[in-house]
Amino acid sequence: MAVEIAKQNWDGQVEELTIGATEEEGGTRTSTVTVGGETTLPFLHFEGEIPNKPVVALEILDEEPKDWPEPLAEVWGDVWDDPAKWAKKCVEEYGAELIALRLTSADPIGQDRSAEEIAETVEEVLDAVGVPLIILGCGDEEKDNEILKAAAEAAEGENLLIGFAEEENHSTIAAACMVHDHNVIAQSPVDMNICKQLNILLTDMKVKTNQIVIDPLVSSLGYGMEYSYSVMERIRLGALRDDDMLAMPMINFIGEEAWDVKETQASEEEKPGWGELSTRGIQWETAMGTTVLQGGADILVARHPESKENIEAGIEELMTESSYE
Amino acid sequence: MIIIGERINGMFNDIGEAIKNEDPEPIQEWAVKQVEAGADYLDANVGPAVEDSPEVMKWLVEVIQDEVDAPVALDTTNVDAIEAGLEVHEGSAMINSTTAQPEKMESILPLVAEYDANVIGLAMDKSGVPKDAETRTAKAMEIIANADARGIPMENLFIDPLILPVNVAQDHAPEVLETIQRVKKLADPAPNTVLGLSNVSQNCNNMKLINRTFLVMAMAVGLDSVIAEANDEDLIDAVATAEIVLNNDVYCDSFLNQFRKK
């Protein structure tokens, strides 16, 4: 009895999306990143195409982080008061292909920096490195509408990825991305119905389907990651079953979540049973990243370079052709 | 849910006239209207006005596909007309239909295999529409076995359990629902199922209400496709809603619009 390999024939395909624009394309980036395009479930090369590997971006802030734990301070402490230097270190020392710049200094209850100042920071980081950028707001809706608009304008032609558009607050940022030719992150609260509806709202505004990235809002390992994971799987199945409004690549902010829980912050004296703090957080972030890859993540945003390296090593193995001939 | 728009049929006066005068316009208008309403296939039936010849079917297919991308369901009993339609058809056509009658299958199924077409298989033979679900299922099985023997994949086969009007053949409707359920268990992967929906309400009052009510019931037991009035807005709303309730489509607030865009 011969063994027949069961293959699913999928009708749909995830949209292919490029972040960054080189000089020929009207920007100033020295490289670009392309994700998406899958016609099969994660890494099932034998029944479909996976034209682009998932990418691990490194996340930086535009001000000194207040609550980042020791292992992160050790790596970034010498540069984190200067986003341009920080970005340079990500690229030159740790080979980042993509950088996520989070503009926390704009927070009204923090430094409350103005849209003009923010635009300057974005320009500085663009000058400092040649890789494409992801630009994220501070989390205050009103302020983000202001600063992301300014950032989109300052980076015109660079084809960046900007977030977040949400169901109740999407038109300003989506319009800014359209006018200045950037991609937009559509964030939904672990809810595929809202995820789909938001994509409909964006495309009704004439945002192109290949300029949207889905953020399903993943929670940390140990804190509800499985909810987001199953939402991600259903989004991917929707895409492969030819639901256009779910056929966008997905992004996960694993660093932000992984380093925000006590397991990655508590000292060894406090929690002797948990082992060394220096490796615990990296493992936490790595485990989270490698898990969501199986749910269909296309872009992971990590905070520790070692987690990035670990996850990239995993991606390289998973991208090895597994076709049966 | 695969919707086969029923409107391009010579039984309707405007289409009958258009075919007689070789006027493509009304046909193309209906092709566009039906596709915009959500039709996946367009049924094409020459009707009684002119002779059901290969030339007319060929002309119909070309006129339709000049205007829209949708595949055509070649609705005729004339095998030469089917073949003429298949020859000019772009993409994967549907043949409407064969029965379980051996000579009929002998003439139709080779064309299905040759042109990689889809085919509607009526669960009946020359003795007419069966009364009960058992006989309907048996006829369906004969078509499935013959299709399989010719290498026709199950997803290209659409079994029609034959619905009759509820005013004169009321006891048939539950048998048809039972048949759909059984047919879905006859093979793995299962063949598709299809209904000529408008039949259920012929000469009844509240035809559209009967149509959409029965369609939703049939979807619940495994109906995959339907020949119906694609421009009946309430019918398409009912289908879109049933797809959501059956968890076939992912819910979103615009689900009614979204269904039509697919």
Coordinates of C-alpha atoms in Angstrom, one line a residue:
Chain A
M1 CA 0.0 0.0 0.0
A2 CA 1.5 3.3 -1.1
V3 CA 1.1 6.3 1.1
E4 CA -0.7 9.1 -0.6
I5 CA 0.1 12.6 0.6
A6 CA -3.1 14.5 1.5
K7 CA -3.0 18.0 0.1
Q8 CA -5.5 20.7 0.7
N9 CA -6.3 22.8 -2.4
W10 CA -6.8 26.4 -1.2
D11 CA -8.5 29.0 -3.3
G12 CA -7.2 32.1 -1.6
Q13 CA -3.9 33.8 -1.1
V14 CA -2.5 36.2 1.5
E15 CA -1.8 39.6 0.0
E16 CA 1.9 40.4 -0.6
L17 CA 3.0 43.6 0.9
T18 CA 6.3 45.6 0.7
I19 CA 7.6 48.0 3.4
G20 CA 10.1 50.6 2.4
A21 CA 11.0 52.3 -0.9
T22 CA 14.5 52.6 -2.4
E23 CA 15.7 55.5 -4.4
E24 CA 14.3 54.1 -7.7
E25 CA 11.0 53.7 -5.9
G26 CA 10.9 57.3 -4.7
G27 CA 12.2 56.7 -1.2
T28 CA 15.6 56.7 0.5
R29 CA 15.7 53.2 1.9
T30 CA 18.7 51.0 1.0
S31 CA 16.6 47.8 1.4
T32 CA 12.9 46.8 1.5
V33 CA 11.0 44.0 3.3
T34 CA 8.3 42.0 1.5
V35 CA 5.9 39.7 3.4
G36 CA 2.8 37.7 2.7
G37 CA 1.8 35.9 -0.5
E38 CA 1.2 32.5 1.2
T39 CA -1.2 30.1 -0.5
T40 CA -1.0 27.6 2.3
L41 CA -0.9 27.2 6.1
P42 CA 2.2 28.2 7.9
F43 CA 5.3 26.4 6.5
L44 CA 3.3 23.7 4.7
H45 CA 5.5 24.0 1.6
F46 CA 4.2 20.8 0.2
E47 CA 0.7 22.0 -0.6
G48 CA 1.3 25.7 -1.5
E49 CA 3.6 28.6 -1.9
I50 CA 5.4 30.6 0.8
P51 CA 7.2 33.2 -1.3
N52 CA 8.4 35.3 1.6
K53 CA 9.8 34.4 5.0
P54 CA 8.4 35.9 8.1
V55 CA 10.5 38.9 9.4
V56 CA 11.6 39.8 12.9
A57 CA 11.8 43.5 13.5
L58 CA 13.4 45.1 16.5
E59 CA 11.5 47.7 18.5
I60 CA 12.9 51.0 19.7
L61 CA 11.3 53.9 21.5
D62 CA 11.9 57.6 20.9
E63 CA 12.7 58.2 24.6
E64 CA 14.4 56.3 27.4
P65 CA 12.1 53.4 28.4
K66 CA 10.8 53.7 31.9
D67 CA 9.9 50.1 32.7
W68 CA 12.1 47.9 30.5
P69 CA 13.7 45.1 32.7
E70 CA 17.3 44.5 33.3
P71 CA 18.1 42.1 30.3
L72 CA 16.9 44.8 27.9
A73 CA 18.7 47.6 29.7
E74 CA 22.0 45.6 29.4
V75 CA 21.7 45.5 25.6
W76 CA 20.2 48.9 24.9
G77 CA 21.0 51.1 27.9
D78 CA 24.0 52.8 26.2
V79 CA 21.9 54.1 23.3
W80 CA 18.3 54.3 24.3
D81 CA 18.4 58.0 25.0
D82 CA 18.9 58.5 21.3
P83 CA 16.6 56.8 18.8
A84 CA 18.9 57.4 15.9
K85 CA 21.8 55.7 17.7
W86 CA 19.5 53.0 18.9
A87 CA 18.3 52.3 15.4
K88 CA 21.9 52.2 14.1
K89 CA 22.8 49.6 16.8
C90 CA 19.8 47.4 15.8
V91 CA 21.0 47.4 12.2
E92 CA 24.8 47.4 12.6
E93 CA 25.2 45.2 15.6
Y94 CA 22.2 42.9 15.3
G95 CA 21.4 42.9 11.6
A96 CA 17.8 44.1 11.9
E97 CA 16.0 44.2 8.5
L98 CA 13.2 46.2 9.9
I99 CA 12.8 48.6 12.8
A100 CA 9.6 49.5 14.7
L101 CA 9.8 53.0 16.2
R102 CA 7.3 53.6 19.0
L103 CA 6.7 57.3 19.6
T104 CA 6.0 57.1 23.3
S105 CA 7.4 60.6 24.0
A106 CA 4.3 62.1 22.5
D107 CA 2.1 60.8 25.4
P108 CA 0.2 63.7 26.9
I109 CA 0.8 62.3 30.4
G110 CA 4.5 62.0 29.7
Q111 CA 6.7 64.3 27.7
D112 CA 3.8 65.4 25.5
R113 CA 6.2 66.2 22.6
S114 CA 4.6 68.0 19.7
A115 CA 3.9 66.7 16.2
E116 CA 6.7 68.8 14.8
E117 CA 9.2 67.3 17.3
I118 CA 8.0 63.8 16.5
A119 CA 8.3 64.4 12.7
E120 CA 12.0 65.5 13.4
T121 CA 12.6 62.3 15.3
V122 CA 11.2 60.2 12.4
E123 CA 13.5 62.0 10.0
E124 CA 16.5 61.5 12.2
V125 CA 15.9 57.8 12.4
L126 CA 15.3 57.6 8.6
D127 CA 18.7 59.4 8.1
A128 CA 20.5 57.1 10.6
V129 CA 19.5 53.8 9.0
G130 CA 18.6 52.4 5.5
V131 CA 16.1 49.7 6.6
P132 CA 12.4 50.4 6.3
L133 CA 10.5 51.5 9.4
I134 CA 7.3 50.6 11.3
I135 CA 6.0 53.8 13.0
L136 CA 3.7 53.4 16.1
G137 CA 1.9 56.0 18.1
C138 CA 1.9 56.5 21.9
G139 CA -1.5 55.0 22.5
D140 CA -3.4 58.2 23.1
E141 CA -6.0 58.2 20.3
E142 CA -6.3 62.0 19.8
K143 CA -2.6 62.6 20.0
D144 CA -1.7 59.7 17.7
N145 CA -4.0 61.1 15.0
E146 CA -1.9 64.3 15.2
I147 CA 1.6 62.8 15.4
L148 CA 1.1 59.9 13.0
K149 CA -0.2 62.4 10.4
A150 CA 2.9 64.4 10.9
A151 CA 5.1 61.4 10.8
A152 CA 3.4 60.1 7.6
E153 CA 4.0 63.5 5.9
A154 CA 7.6 63.7 7.1
A155 CA 8.3 60.2 5.7
E156 CA 6.5 60.7 2.4
G157 CA 7.8 58.4 -0.3
E158 CA 9.3 56.0 2.2
N159 CA 6.4 53.5 2.0
L160 CA 6.5 52.8 5.8
L161 CA 4.1 50.7 7.9
I162 CA 2.1 52.9 10.3
G163 CA -0.2 52.0 13.2
F164 CA -2.7 51.8 14.6
A165 CA -6.0 52.1 12.7
E166 CA -8.8 50.8 15.0
E167 CA -12.5 50.3 14.4
E168 CA -13.6 53.5 16.2
N169 CA -10.6 55.5 15.2
H170 CA -9.3 54.7 11.7
S171 CA -10.1 57.5 9.2
T172 CA -7.4 60.0 10.1
I173 CA -4.5 57.6 10.0
A174 CA -5.8 55.7 7.0
A175 CA -6.2 58.9 5.1
A176 CA -2.7 60.0 6.1
C177 CA -1.3 56.7 4.9
M178 CA -3.2 57.0 1.6
V179 CA -2.2 60.6 0.9
H180 CA 1.5 59.9 1.7
D181 CA 1.6 56.4 0.3
H182 CA 2.3 54.3 3.4
N183 CA 0.9 50.9 4.6
V184 CA -1.4 50.8 7.6
I185 CA -1.7 48.4 10.6
A186 CA -5.3 47.5 11.3
Q187 CA -5.6 46.6 15.0
S188 CA -8.6 44.6 16.4
P189 CA -9.0 43.5 20.0
V190 CA -8.6 39.6 19.6
D191 CA -11.8 39.6 17.6
M192 CA -11.9 38.4 14.0
N193 CA -15.3 39.9 13.4
I194 CA -14.0 43.4 14.2
C195 CA -10.8 42.5 12.3
K196 CA -12.8 41.8 9.2
Q197 CA -15.2 44.8 9.6
L198 CA -12.2 47.1 10.1
N199 CA -10.7 45.9 6.8
I200 CA -14.0 46.5 5.1
L201 CA -14.1 50.1 6.5
L202 CA -10.5 50.7 5.4
T203 CA -11.1 49.4 1.9
D204 CA -14.3 51.3 1.6
M205 CA -12.1 54.4 2.1
K206 CA -10.1 53.0 -0.8
V207 CA -7.1 51.8 1.1
K208 CA -5.7 49.0 -1.1
T209 CA -5.9 45.5 0.3
N210 CA -2.2 45.0 -0.2
Q211 CA -1.4 48.0 2.0
I212 CA -3.0 46.7 5.2
V213 CA -1.4 44.5 7.9
I214 CA -3.6 42.9 10.5
D215 CA -2.6 43.2 14.2
P216 CA -4.8 40.7 16.0
L217 CA -3.5 42.0 19.3
V218 CA -1.6 39.0 20.7
S219 CA -1.3 38.7 24.5
S220 CA 1.8 37.3 26.3
L221 CA 2.7 33.7 26.7
G222 CA 0.9 32.6 29.8
Y223 CA -1.5 35.5 29.7
G224 CA -4.0 34.5 27.0
M225 CA -1.8 34.0 24.0
E226 CA -3.9 31.1 22.9
Y227 CA -6.9 33.3 22.3
S228 CA -5.0 35.4 19.8
Y229 CA -3.4 32.3 18.4
S230 CA -6.7 30.7 17.5
V231 CA -8.0 34.0 16.1
M232 CA -4.9 34.1 13.9
E233 CA -5.5 30.6 12.7
R234 CA -9.0 31.5 11.8
I235 CA -7.9 34.7 10.0
R236 CA -5.4 32.6 8.0
L237 CA -8.0 29.9 7.2
G238 CA -10.4 32.7 6.0
A239 CA -7.7 34.1 3.7
L240 CA -7.0 30.7 2.2
R241 CA -10.7 30.1 1.8
D242 CA -10.7 33.3 -0.4
D243 CA -12.1 35.8 2.1
D244 CA -10.5 39.0 0.7
M245 CA -11.2 40.9 3.9
L246 CA -9.0 38.5 6.0
A247 CA -6.3 38.0 3.4
M248 CA -3.8 40.4 4.9
P249 CA -0.4 39.6 6.4
M250 CA -0.3 39.6 10.2
I251 CA 2.0 41.4 12.7
N252 CA 2.5 40.5 16.3
F253 CA 4.1 42.8 18.9
I254 CA 5.7 40.0 20.9
G255 CA 8.4 42.1 22.6
E256 CA 5.9 44.6 24.1
E257 CA 3.8 41.7 25.5
A258 CA 6.6 39.3 26.6
W259 CA 8.6 41.9 28.5
D260 CA 5.6 43.2 30.3
V261 CA 4.8 40.2 32.6
K262 CA 6.3 39.2 36.0
E263 CA 8.0 36.1 34.5
T264 CA 10.3 38.3 32.5
Q265 CA 10.8 41.0 35.2
A266 CA 11.0 39.3 38.6
S267 CA 14.5 38.9 40.1
E268 CA 16.0 35.5 41.0
E269 CA 15.9 36.4 44.7
E270 CA 12.2 37.1 44.4
K271 CA 11.5 33.9 42.4
P272 CA 14.3 31.4 42.9
G273 CA 12.2 28.6 41.2
W274 CA 12.1 30.4 37.9
G275 CA 15.8 30.4 37.2
E276 CA 18.1 33.1 35.8
L277 CA 16.5 36.4 34.8
S278 CA 19.1 37.0 32.1
T279 CA 17.8 34.0 30.0
R280 CA 14.3 33.7 31.2
G281 CA 13.0 36.8 29.4
I282 CA 14.7 35.9 26.1
Q283 CA 13.2 32.4 26.3
W284 CA 9.8 33.9 27.1
E285 CA 10.0 36.1 24.0
T286 CA 11.4 33.4 21.8
A287 CA 8.7 30.9 22.8
M288 CA 6.0 33.4 22.1
G289 CA 7.5 34.3 18.7
T290 CA 8.0 30.8 17.6
T291 CA 4.4 29.9 18.7
V292 CA 2.7 32.7 16.8
L293 CA 4.7 31.9 13.7
Q294 CA 2.7 28.6 13.6
G295 CA -0.5 30.7 13.7
G296 CA 0.5 32.6 10.6
A297 CA 2.5 35.6 11.8
D298 CA 4.3 37.5 9.0
I299 CA 6.0 40.2 11.0
L300 CA 7.2 39.8 14.6
V301 CA 8.3 42.8 16.6
A302 CA 10.8 41.8 19.2
R303 CA 12.7 43.7 21.9
H304 CA 15.7 41.5 22.6
P305 CA 18.3 40.8 19.9
E306 CA 18.9 37.3 21.2
S307 CA 15.2 36.4 20.9
K308 CA 15.3 37.8 17.4
E309 CA 18.3 35.7 16.6
N310 CA 16.6 32.6 18.0
I311 CA 13.4 33.1 16.2
E312 CA 15.2 33.8 12.9
A313 CA 17.1 30.6 13.3
G314 CA 13.8 28.8 13.7
I315 CA 12.4 30.6 10.6
E316 CA 15.3 29.5 8.5
E317 CA 14.7 25.9 9.4
L318 CA 10.9 26.3 8.8
M319 CA 11.5 27.8 5.4
T320 CA 13.4 24.7 4.3
E321 CA 11.4 23.2 1.4
S322 CA 9.4 20.2 2.7
S323 CA 7.7 19.1 -0.6
Y324 CA 7.2 15.4 -1.1
E325 CA 8.4 14.3 -4.6
Chain B
M1 CA -23.1 28.8 -1.5
I2 CA -22.8 28.7 -5.3
I3 CA -25.6 30.6 -6.9
I4 CA -26.6 29.8 -10.5
G5 CA -28.6 32.7 -11.9
E6 CA -31.7 31.4 -13.7
R7 CA -32.8 34.4 -15.6
I8 CA -31.2 33.8 -19.1
N9 CA -33.9 31.4 -20.2
G10 CA -35.9 31.6 -23.4
M11 CA -39.0 31.0 -21.3
F12 CA -38.9 34.6 -20.3
N13 CA -40.3 36.8 -23.1
D14 CA -37.4 39.3 -23.2
I15 CA -34.8 36.5 -23.5
G16 CA -36.9 34.5 -25.9
E17 CA -37.3 37.6 -28.2
A18 CA -33.6 38.4 -27.9
I19 CA -32.6 34.9 -29.0
K20 CA -35.0 34.9 -31.9
N21 CA -33.7 38.3 -33.1
E22 CA -30.1 37.5 -32.3
D23 CA -30.0 40.6 -30.1
P24 CA -27.2 40.2 -27.5
E25 CA -28.2 43.2 -25.4
P26 CA -31.0 41.9 -23.1
I27 CA -28.9 38.8 -22.5
Q28 CA -25.8 40.7 -21.6
E29 CA -27.8 43.1 -19.4
W30 CA -29.1 40.1 -17.4
A31 CA -25.6 38.6 -17.3
V32 CA -24.2 41.7 -15.6
K33 CA -27.2 42.2 -13.4
Q34 CA -27.1 38.6 -12.1
V35 CA -23.3 38.7 -11.5
E36 CA -23.6 42.0 -9.7
A37 CA -26.3 40.4 -7.5
G38 CA -23.9 37.6 -6.5
A39 CA -24.4 34.9 -9.1
D40 CA -21.4 32.5 -9.6
Y41 CA -22.7 30.8 -12.7
L42 CA -25.2 31.9 -15.3
D43 CA -27.7 29.3 -16.5
A44 CA -28.3 29.5 -20.2
N45 CA -31.5 27.9 -21.7
V46 CA -32.6 28.6 -25.2
G47 CA -36.2 28.1 -24.4
P48 CA -39.2 27.3 -26.6
A49 CA -39.0 30.2 -29.1
V50 CA -36.3 28.8 -31.4
E51 CA -34.9 25.4 -32.1
D52 CA -32.5 24.2 -29.4
S53 CA -29.5 23.9 -31.7
P54 CA -25.7 23.8 -31.2
E55 CA -25.5 27.2 -33.0
V56 CA -27.8 28.9 -30.7
M57 CA -26.1 27.6 -27.5
K58 CA -22.7 28.6 -28.9
W59 CA -24.0 32.1 -29.6
L60 CA -25.5 32.3 -26.1
V61 CA -22.3 31.3 -24.4
E62 CA -20.2 33.7 -26.5
V63 CA -22.6 36.6 -25.9
I64 CA -22.6 36.0 -22.1
Q65 CA -18.9 35.5 -21.8
D66 CA -18.1 38.6 -24.0
E67 CA -19.7 40.6 -21.2
V68 CA -18.9 38.9 -17.9
D69 CA -16.2 36.5 -16.6
A70 CA -18.8 34.1 -15.0
P71 CA -19.0 30.5 -16.2
V72 CA -22.2 29.3 -17.8
A73 CA -24.5 26.4 -16.9
L74 CA -25.5 24.9 -20.3
D75 CA -29.1 24.1 -19.7
T76 CA -30.3 21.8 -22.5
T77 CA -31.2 18.2 -23.2
N78 CA -29.5 18.4 -26.6
V79 CA -26.1 16.8 -26.3
D80 CA -24.7 18.4 -29.5
A81 CA -25.8 21.8 -28.1
I82 CA -23.9 21.0 -24.9
E83 CA -20.8 20.1 -26.8
A84 CA -21.0 23.2 -29.0
G85 CA -21.3 25.3 -25.8
L86 CA -18.3 23.6 -24.2
E87 CA -16.2 24.2 -27.3
V88 CA -16.5 28.0 -27.0
H89 CA -16.7 28.2 -23.2
E90 CA -13.9 29.9 -21.3
G91 CA -13.1 28.4 -17.9
S92 CA -14.9 25.5 -16.4
A93 CA -18.6 25.3 -17.6
M94 CA -21.4 23.5 -15.9
I95 CA -23.7 21.0 -17.8
N96 CA -27.3 21.1 -16.8
S97 CA -27.9 18.1 -16.7
T98 CA -27.8 14.3 -16.8
T99 CA -30.1 11.9 -15.1
A100 CA -29.2 8.4 -13.8
Q101 CA -30.5 6.9 -17.0
P102 CA -27.5 4.9 -18.4
E103 CA -27.8 6.2 -22.0
K104 CA -27.9 9.7 -20.7
M105 CA -24.9 9.3 -18.5
E106 CA -23.1 7.6 -21.4
S107 CA -23.5 10.6 -23.6
I108 CA -23.0 13.4 -21.0
L109 CA -20.3 12.1 -18.6
P110 CA -17.5 11.7 -21.3
L111 CA -18.0 15.4 -22.1
V112 CA -17.7 16.3 -18.4
A113 CA -14.4 14.5 -18.2
E114 CA -13.1 15.7 -21.5
Y115 CA -13.8 19.4 -20.9
D116 CA -13.1 19.3 -17.1
A117 CA -16.6 20.6 -16.7
N118 CA -19.1 20.5 -13.8
V119 CA -22.3 18.5 -14.1
I120 CA -25.7 18.5 -12.5
G121 CA -26.9 15.0 -11.9
L122 CA -30.7 14.7 -11.4
A123 CA -31.6 12.0 -8.9
M124 CA -34.1 10.3 -11.3
D125 CA -34.2 8.1 -14.4
K126 CA -36.8 7.4 -17.1
S127 CA -39.4 6.4 -14.6
G128 CA -39.6 10.0 -13.4
V129 CA -39.1 11.8 -10.1
P130 CA -38.8 9.3 -7.2
K131 CA -41.3 9.7 -4.3
D132 CA -39.0 9.0 -1.4
A133 CA -35.5 9.9 -0.2
E134 CA -34.3 6.3 -0.5
T135 CA -34.9 6.1 -4.2
R136 CA -33.6 9.5 -4.8
T137 CA -30.4 8.6 -2.9
A138 CA -30.1 5.4 -4.9
K139 CA -30.3 7.3 -8.2
A140 CA -27.7 9.8 -6.9
M141 CA -25.4 6.9 -6.0
E142 CA -25.7 5.6 -9.6
I143 CA -24.5 8.9 -10.9
I144 CA -21.7 9.2 -8.3
A145 CA -20.4 5.7 -9.2
N146 CA -20.5 6.4 -12.9
A147 CA -18.8 9.8 -12.5
D148 CA -16.2 8.3 -10.3
A149 CA -15.5 5.5 -12.7
R150 CA -14.8 8.1 -15.4
G151 CA -12.4 10.0 -13.1
I152 CA -14.7 13.0 -12.6
P153 CA -13.8 14.6 -9.3
M154 CA -16.7 14.7 -6.7
E155 CA -16.4 18.5 -6.5
N156 CA -17.4 18.7 -10.2
L157 CA -20.6 16.8 -9.5
F158 CA -23.8 18.5 -8.4
I159 CA -26.5 16.2 -7.3
D160 CA -30.1 17.6 -7.7
P161 CA -32.6 15.8 -5.5
L162 CA -35.5 17.4 -7.5
I163 CA -37.9 19.5 -5.6
L164 CA -41.5 19.7 -6.7
P165 CA -44.1 22.5 -6.0
V166 CA -45.3 22.4 -2.4
N167 CA -48.9 23.0 -3.4
V168 CA -49.2 19.8 -5.5
A169 CA -46.4 17.7 -4.1
Q170 CA -46.1 18.8 -0.5
D171 CA -44.8 15.4 0.8
H172 CA -41.7 15.7 -1.5
A173 CA -40.1 18.7 0.3
P174 CA -39.1 16.8 3.5
E175 CA -37.9 13.9 1.3
V176 CA -35.7 16.3 -0.6
L177 CA -34.2 17.6 2.6
E178 CA -33.5 14.0 3.7
T179 CA -31.9 13.2 0.4
I180 CA -29.5 16.2 0.6
Q181 CA -28.4 14.9 4.0
R182 CA -27.9 11.4 2.7
V183 CA -26.1 12.4 -0.5
K184 CA -23.5 14.3 1.5
K185 CA -22.6 11.0 3.1
L186 CA -22.3 9.0 -0.1
A187 CA -18.6 9.8 -0.9
D188 CA -15.6 11.4 0.7
P189 CA -15.1 14.1 -0.4
A190 CA -18.8 14.4 -0.9
P191 CA -20.4 15.5 -4.1
N192 CA -22.0 18.9 -4.3
T193 CA -25.8 19.3 -4.0
V194 CA -28.0 21.7 -6.0
L195 CA -31.6 22.6 -6.3
G196 CA -33.7 24.2 -9.0
L197 CA -35.3 26.4 -6.3
S198 CA -38.1 28.2 -8.1
N199 CA -39.8 24.8 -8.6
V200 CA -40.8 24.6 -5.0
S201 CA -43.2 27.5 -5.2
Q202 CA -44.6 27.2 -8.7
N203 CA -48.2 28.5 -8.8
C204 CA -48.2 29.1 -5.1
N205 CA -48.9 32.3 -3.2
N206 CA -45.9 34.1 -1.6
M207 CA -43.5 32.4 -4.0
K208 CA -40.4 34.3 -2.9
L209 CA -41.1 33.6 0.8
I210 CA -41.4 29.9 0.0
N211 CA -38.2 30.0 -2.0
R212 CA -36.0 31.6 0.6
T213 CA -37.5 29.6 3.5
F214 CA -36.9 26.3 1.7
L215 CA -33.4 27.4 0.6
V216 CA -32.3 28.2 4.2
M217 CA -33.7 24.8 5.3
A218 CA -31.8 23.0 2.5
M219 CA -28.6 24.9 3.4
A220 CA -28.9 23.7 6.9
V221 CA -28.8 20.0 5.8
G222 CA -25.9 20.5 3.3
L223 CA -27.0 22.2 0.1
D224 CA -24.0 23.6 -1.7
S225 CA -25.6 25.5 -4.6
V226 CA -28.9 26.6 -6.1
I227 CA -30.4 27.6 -9.4
A228 CA -32.4 30.6 -8.4
E229 CA -33.4 34.2 -9.0
A230 CA -30.1 36.0 -8.3
N231 CA -31.8 39.4 -8.3
D232 CA -34.2 38.5 -5.5
E233 CA -32.6 40.7 -2.8
D234 CA -34.4 39.0 0.1
L235 CA -33.3 35.6 -1.2
I236 CA -29.6 36.7 -1.3
D237 CA -30.0 38.2 2.1
A238 CA -31.3 34.9 3.4
V239 CA -28.4 33.0 1.9
A240 CA -25.8 35.4 3.2
T241 CA -27.4 35.1 6.7
A242 CA -27.5 31.3 6.5
E243 CA -23.8 31.2 5.6
I244 CA -23.0 33.2 8.7
V245 CA -25.2 31.1 11.0
L246 CA -23.7 27.9 9.5
N247 CA -20.2 29.4 10.3
N248 CA -19.2 29.1 6.6
D249 CA -18.4 32.8 6.4
V250 CA -16.7 34.8 9.1
Y251 CA -19.2 37.2 10.6
C252 CA -18.7 41.0 10.1
D253 CA -21.3 43.8 10.5
S254 CA -21.4 44.3 6.7
F255 CA -22.1 40.6 6.0
L256 CA -24.9 41.2 3.6
N257 CA -22.8 43.5 1.4
Q258 CA -19.8 41.3 1.8
F259 CA -21.6 38.2 0.5
R260 CA -22.5 40.0 -2.7
K261 CA -18.9 41.2 -3.3
K262 CA -17.4 37.7 -3.2

